[in-house]
Short mmCIF file of C-alpha atoms in Angstrom, two decimals:
data_model
loop_
_atom_site.label_atom_id
_atom_site.label_comp_id
_atom_site.label_asym_id
_atom_site.label_seq_id
_atom_site.Cartn_x
_atom_site.Cartn_y
_atom_site.Cartn_z
CA UNK I 1 97.12 169.20 97.24
CA UNK I 2 95.91 168.32 100.73
CA UNK I 3 93.74 165.55 99.34
CA UNK I 4 96.68 164.15 97.38
CA UNK I 5 98.93 164.23 100.44
CA UNK I 6 96.29 162.47 102.55
CA UNK I 7 95.86 159.81 99.88
CA UNK I 8 99.62 159.28 99.71
CA UNK I 9 99.82 159.00 103.50
CA UNK I 10 97.03 156.44 103.56
CA UNK I 11 98.71 154.44 100.78
CA UNK I 12 102.03 154.44 102.62
CA UNK I 13 100.31 153.39 105.85
CA UNK I 14 98.51 150.54 104.09
CA UNK I 15 101.70 149.47 102.34
CA UNK I 16 103.58 149.43 105.63
CA UNK I 17 100.89 147.37 107.32
CA UNK I 18 100.86 144.91 104.42
CA UNK I 19 104.67 144.63 104.50
CA UNK I 20 104.54 143.76 108.21
CA UNK I 21 102.25 140.81 107.48
CA UNK I 22 104.25 139.43 104.56
CA UNK I 23 106.79 136.62 104.96
CA UNK I 24 109.01 134.73 102.54
CA UNK I 25 107.59 131.34 103.48
CA UNK I 26 105.06 129.76 105.83
CA UNK I 27 106.63 126.45 106.87
CA UNK I 28 104.89 123.54 108.61
CA UNK I 29 107.43 121.13 110.11
CA UNK I 30 105.41 117.90 110.37
CA UNK I 31 107.36 115.27 112.31
CA UNK I 32 106.53 111.56 112.66
CA UNK I 33 106.33 110.31 116.27
CA UNK I 34 104.81 106.88 115.58
CA UNK I 35 106.04 103.94 117.64
CA UNK I 36 107.92 102.51 114.66
CA UNK I 37 110.61 105.05 115.53
CA UNK I 38 112.86 104.26 118.48
CA UNK I 39 112.93 106.86 121.29
CA UNK I 40 116.58 107.66 120.52
CA UNK I 41 115.69 108.23 116.85
CA UNK I 42 112.90 110.57 117.88
CA UNK I 43 115.32 112.45 120.12
CA UNK I 44 117.83 112.73 117.26
CA UNK I 45 115.07 114.08 115.05
CA UNK I 46 114.00 116.70 117.61
CA UNK I 47 117.60 117.71 118.31
CA UNK I 48 118.23 118.03 114.57
CA UNK I 49 115.48 120.62 114.22
CA UNK I 50 116.67 122.46 117.32
CA UNK I 51 120.23 122.59 115.99
CA UNK I 52 118.99 123.81 112.62
CA UNK I 53 117.28 126.85 114.11
CA UNK I 54 120.39 127.62 116.15
CA UNK I 55 122.54 127.40 113.02
CA UNK I 56 124.14 130.58 111.58
CA UNK I 57 123.55 129.14 108.10
CA UNK I 58 119.79 129.03 108.73
CA UNK I 59 119.92 132.54 110.19
CA UNK I 60 121.69 133.73 107.03
CA UNK I 61 119.12 132.02 104.80
CA UNK I 62 116.29 133.81 106.60
CA UNK I 63 118.05 137.18 106.55
CA UNK I 64 118.87 136.89 102.83
CA UNK I 65 115.27 136.22 101.82
CA UNK I 66 113.28 138.80 99.90
CA UNK I 67 111.55 139.95 103.10
CA UNK I 68 114.01 138.58 105.64
CA UNK I 69 111.47 136.73 107.75
CA UNK I 70 109.49 133.49 107.80
CA UNK I 71 106.70 132.00 109.85
CA UNK I 72 107.09 128.43 111.10
CA UNK I 73 105.26 125.89 113.25
CA UNK I 74 106.32 122.44 114.53
CA UNK I 75 103.79 119.60 114.54
CA UNK I 76 104.06 115.98 115.69
CA UNK I 77 101.88 113.38 114.02
CA UNK I 78 101.25 109.63 113.86
CA UNK I 79 97.83 108.01 113.24
CA UNK I 80 94.94 109.70 111.47
CA UNK I 81 93.61 111.11 114.75
CA UNK I 82 96.88 112.38 116.17
CA UNK I 83 98.41 115.70 115.16
CA UNK I 84 99.76 117.93 117.92
CA UNK I 85 101.14 121.45 117.60
CA UNK I 86 104.35 121.55 119.66
CA UNK I 87 105.32 125.13 118.78
CA UNK I 88 102.58 127.33 117.25
CA UNK I 89 103.05 129.74 114.37
CA UNK I 90 106.09 131.87 115.14
CA UNK I 91 107.60 134.73 113.14
CA UNK I 92 111.35 134.16 112.77
CA UNK I 93 113.23 137.23 111.52
CA UNK I 94 116.44 137.28 113.55
CA UNK I 95 118.95 134.89 115.15
CA UNK I 96 117.30 135.60 118.50
CA UNK I 97 113.82 134.62 117.31
CA UNK I 98 115.22 131.51 115.62
CA UNK I 99 116.93 130.43 118.84
CA UNK I 100 113.74 131.11 120.78
CA UNK I 101 111.88 128.79 118.40
CA UNK I 102 114.52 126.09 119.04
CA UNK I 103 114.14 126.56 122.79
CA UNK I 104 110.39 126.05 122.45
CA UNK I 105 111.09 122.62 120.95
CA UNK I 106 113.34 121.75 123.87
CA UNK I 107 110.65 122.55 126.43
CA UNK I 108 108.13 119.96 125.24
CA UNK I 109 108.29 116.15 125.68
CA UNK I 110 108.14 113.98 122.55
CA UNK I 111 104.95 112.02 121.91
CA UNK I 112 104.82 108.33 120.94
CA UNK I 113 101.61 107.10 119.28
CA UNK I 114 100.51 104.17 117.09
CA UNK I 115 100.03 104.15 113.29
CA UNK I 116 101.31 106.36 110.46
CA UNK I 117 99.02 108.77 108.65
CA UNK I 118 101.00 110.95 106.27
CA UNK I 119 97.70 112.00 104.69
CA UNK I 120 96.46 113.14 108.09
CA UNK I 121 99.65 115.17 108.58
CA UNK I 122 99.23 116.81 105.16
CA UNK I 123 95.56 117.63 105.78
CA UNK I 124 96.41 119.10 109.18
CA UNK I 125 99.24 121.13 107.64
CA UNK I 126 96.87 122.55 105.01
CA UNK I 127 94.48 123.69 107.75
CA UNK I 128 97.33 125.34 109.64
CA UNK I 129 98.49 127.15 106.49
CA UNK I 130 95.01 128.65 106.16
CA UNK I 131 95.40 130.22 109.62
CA UNK I 132 98.83 131.86 109.63
CA UNK I 133 97.54 135.41 109.98
CA UNK I 134 100.18 136.57 107.47
CA UNK I 135 100.69 136.66 103.71
CA UNK I 136 103.43 134.19 102.70
CA UNK I 137 105.05 134.25 99.29
CA UNK I 138 105.34 130.46 99.48
CA UNK I 139 103.62 127.78 101.59
CA UNK I 140 105.48 124.57 102.44
CA UNK I 141 104.72 121.40 104.41
CA UNK I 142 107.84 119.52 105.46
CA UNK I 143 107.08 115.83 106.14
CA UNK I 144 109.58 113.64 107.99
CA UNK I 145 108.83 110.00 108.76
CA UNK I 146 110.08 106.41 108.73
CA UNK I 147 107.25 104.55 107.01
CA UNK I 148 104.49 104.66 104.38
CA UNK I 149 100.96 105.91 104.94
CA UNK I 150 98.94 103.20 106.72
CA UNK I 151 96.10 105.15 108.34
CA UNK I 152 93.49 107.58 107.08
CA UNK I 153 92.74 108.43 103.48
CA UNK I 154 95.10 107.89 100.57
CA UNK I 155 98.27 109.95 100.71
CA UNK I 156 98.22 110.77 96.99
CA UNK I 157 94.74 112.26 97.29
CA UNK I 158 95.84 114.43 100.22
CA UNK I 159 99.06 115.41 98.45
CA UNK I 160 97.29 116.36 95.23
CA UNK I 161 94.69 118.50 97.01
CA UNK I 162 97.43 120.38 98.86
CA UNK I 163 99.43 120.95 95.68
CA UNK I 164 96.30 122.22 93.91
CA UNK I 165 96.17 124.96 96.56
CA UNK I 166 99.69 126.06 95.69
CA UNK I 167 101.36 124.28 98.61
CA UNK I 168 104.72 122.53 98.21
CA UNK I 169 105.35 119.29 100.13
CA UNK I 170 108.95 118.25 100.79
CA UNK I 171 110.15 115.05 102.43
CA UNK I 172 112.70 113.70 104.88
CA UNK I 173 112.35 109.89 104.67
CA UNK I 174 114.14 108.33 107.65
CA UNK I 175 115.86 105.07 106.68
CA UNK I 176 118.10 104.24 109.64
CA UNK I 177 117.10 100.60 110.12
CA UNK I 178 116.94 97.56 107.87
CA UNK I 179 113.27 96.75 107.15
CA UNK I 180 112.12 94.06 109.58
CA UNK I 181 108.46 94.71 110.37
CA UNK I 182 105.20 94.97 108.43
CA UNK I 183 105.35 98.78 108.50
CA UNK I 184 108.92 99.05 107.23
CA UNK I 185 109.66 99.86 103.59
CA UNK I 186 113.03 99.19 102.00
CA UNK I 187 112.85 101.96 99.42
CA UNK I 188 111.07 104.58 101.48
CA UNK I 189 112.77 107.35 99.50
CA UNK I 190 111.11 106.01 96.33
CA UNK I 191 107.75 106.04 98.11
CA UNK I 192 108.24 109.64 99.22
CA UNK I 193 109.28 110.58 95.69
CA UNK I 194 106.19 109.08 94.04
CA UNK I 195 103.52 109.41 96.72
CA UNK I 196 104.35 112.19 99.19
CA UNK I 197 106.28 115.16 97.80
CA UNK I 198 104.76 117.53 95.27
CA UNK I 199 104.35 121.11 94.18
CA UNK I 200 106.73 123.71 92.81
CA UNK I 201 110.36 122.94 93.65
CA UNK I 202 109.48 119.87 95.75
CA UNK I 203 112.40 117.74 96.91
CA UNK I 204 113.41 115.09 99.42
CA UNK I 205 116.53 114.27 101.41
CA UNK I 206 116.80 110.68 102.68
CA UNK I 207 118.46 110.08 106.06
CA UNK I 208 120.31 106.74 106.12
CA UNK I 209 122.83 107.30 108.93
CA UNK I 210 122.36 108.74 112.41
CA UNK I 211 125.18 111.21 111.93
CA UNK I 212 123.34 112.61 108.88
CA UNK I 213 120.31 113.75 110.85
CA UNK I 214 121.39 117.26 111.86
CA UNK I 215 123.04 118.09 108.52
CA UNK I 216 120.09 116.76 106.49
CA UNK I 217 117.55 118.75 108.50
CA UNK I 218 119.63 121.93 108.34
CA UNK I 219 120.18 121.57 104.58
CA UNK I 220 116.49 120.93 103.96
CA UNK I 221 115.34 123.92 106.00
CA UNK I 222 117.85 126.21 104.28
CA UNK I 223 116.57 125.07 100.87
CA UNK I 224 112.97 125.54 101.93
CA UNK I 225 113.64 129.04 103.21
CA UNK I 226 115.75 130.09 100.23
CA UNK I 227 113.72 128.19 97.58
CA UNK I 228 116.96 126.78 96.16
CA UNK I 229 116.50 124.30 93.28
CA UNK I 230 117.14 120.84 94.68
CA UNK I 231 117.12 118.55 91.65
CA UNK I 232 120.52 116.94 92.44
CA UNK I 233 119.14 115.67 95.74
CA UNK I 234 116.68 113.34 94.02
CA UNK I 235 118.53 112.47 90.84
CA UNK I 236 119.77 109.21 92.36
CA UNK I 237 116.25 107.77 92.49
CA UNK I 238 114.68 109.40 89.44
CA UNK I 239 115.19 106.42 87.12
CA UNK I 240 113.63 103.76 89.37
CA UNK I 241 110.21 102.26 88.70
CA UNK I 242 107.26 103.87 90.54
CA UNK I 243 106.07 102.27 93.76
CA UNK I 244 102.58 101.30 94.92
CA UNK I 245 101.28 104.29 96.87
CA UNK I 246 98.80 102.02 98.70
CA UNK I 247 101.50 99.64 99.93
CA UNK I 248 101.26 100.87 103.52
CA UNK I 249 97.49 100.43 103.63
CA UNK I 250 97.80 96.96 102.09
CA UNK I 251 100.26 95.88 104.76
CA UNK I 252 98.11 97.29 107.56
CA UNK I 253 95.06 95.46 106.20
CA UNK I 254 96.96 92.16 106.23
CA UNK I 255 98.25 92.87 109.74
CA UNK I 256 94.77 93.64 111.08
CA UNK I 257 93.41 90.39 109.61
CA UNK I 258 96.06 88.26 111.36
#
């Protein structure tokens, strides 16, 4: 009897410890800070994420999860050699901890660096997801940016390797300006659809107007936390022809030769 009670106590202790290290989702927020984005656009982007984590709707989504907590980190990226952790892995399990995460974003200046390496951001996100210190049910990398991959290895290769590890990649293509430079892409949402997002339940939400920023970011984070099916969000671009996933590299090559 004593042996059985001791075994039960040990099992309960182990189960409790395991439960404390489990989260509904480990979420990497990977945010483009390349110079193709105007400073005011970068500020809108940062404010959008801050507002999302202050939002009661996001708090509800976290609370209503299977475990009621997530772990999240915020990363800025640009060229292949630039990925910076702005807010490290943080457990968010209450409105107070969500607001504290938002405040951490507000305490750090925004970087501005050359080039766009979505593949570098994905690879960096994969490394971060291997070092959460917890056991997530789902692992997600959330990529936001305003241009195609033009630096580092191919984005499809990076995407496919991440997906093979069970990671989902979602996208927030930022399409506020009419394409005017070599790094701009008219149908960036198509590029994200074909070349960037992937994995179970992957989706994207294009941002075409400044006033959409906060709502789009909040909606995306809620869906990522709650794992809500998001098929309607990409139906509008499903029927279009696939794009060239090396278009960004091709343009950069031509630019460097001029």
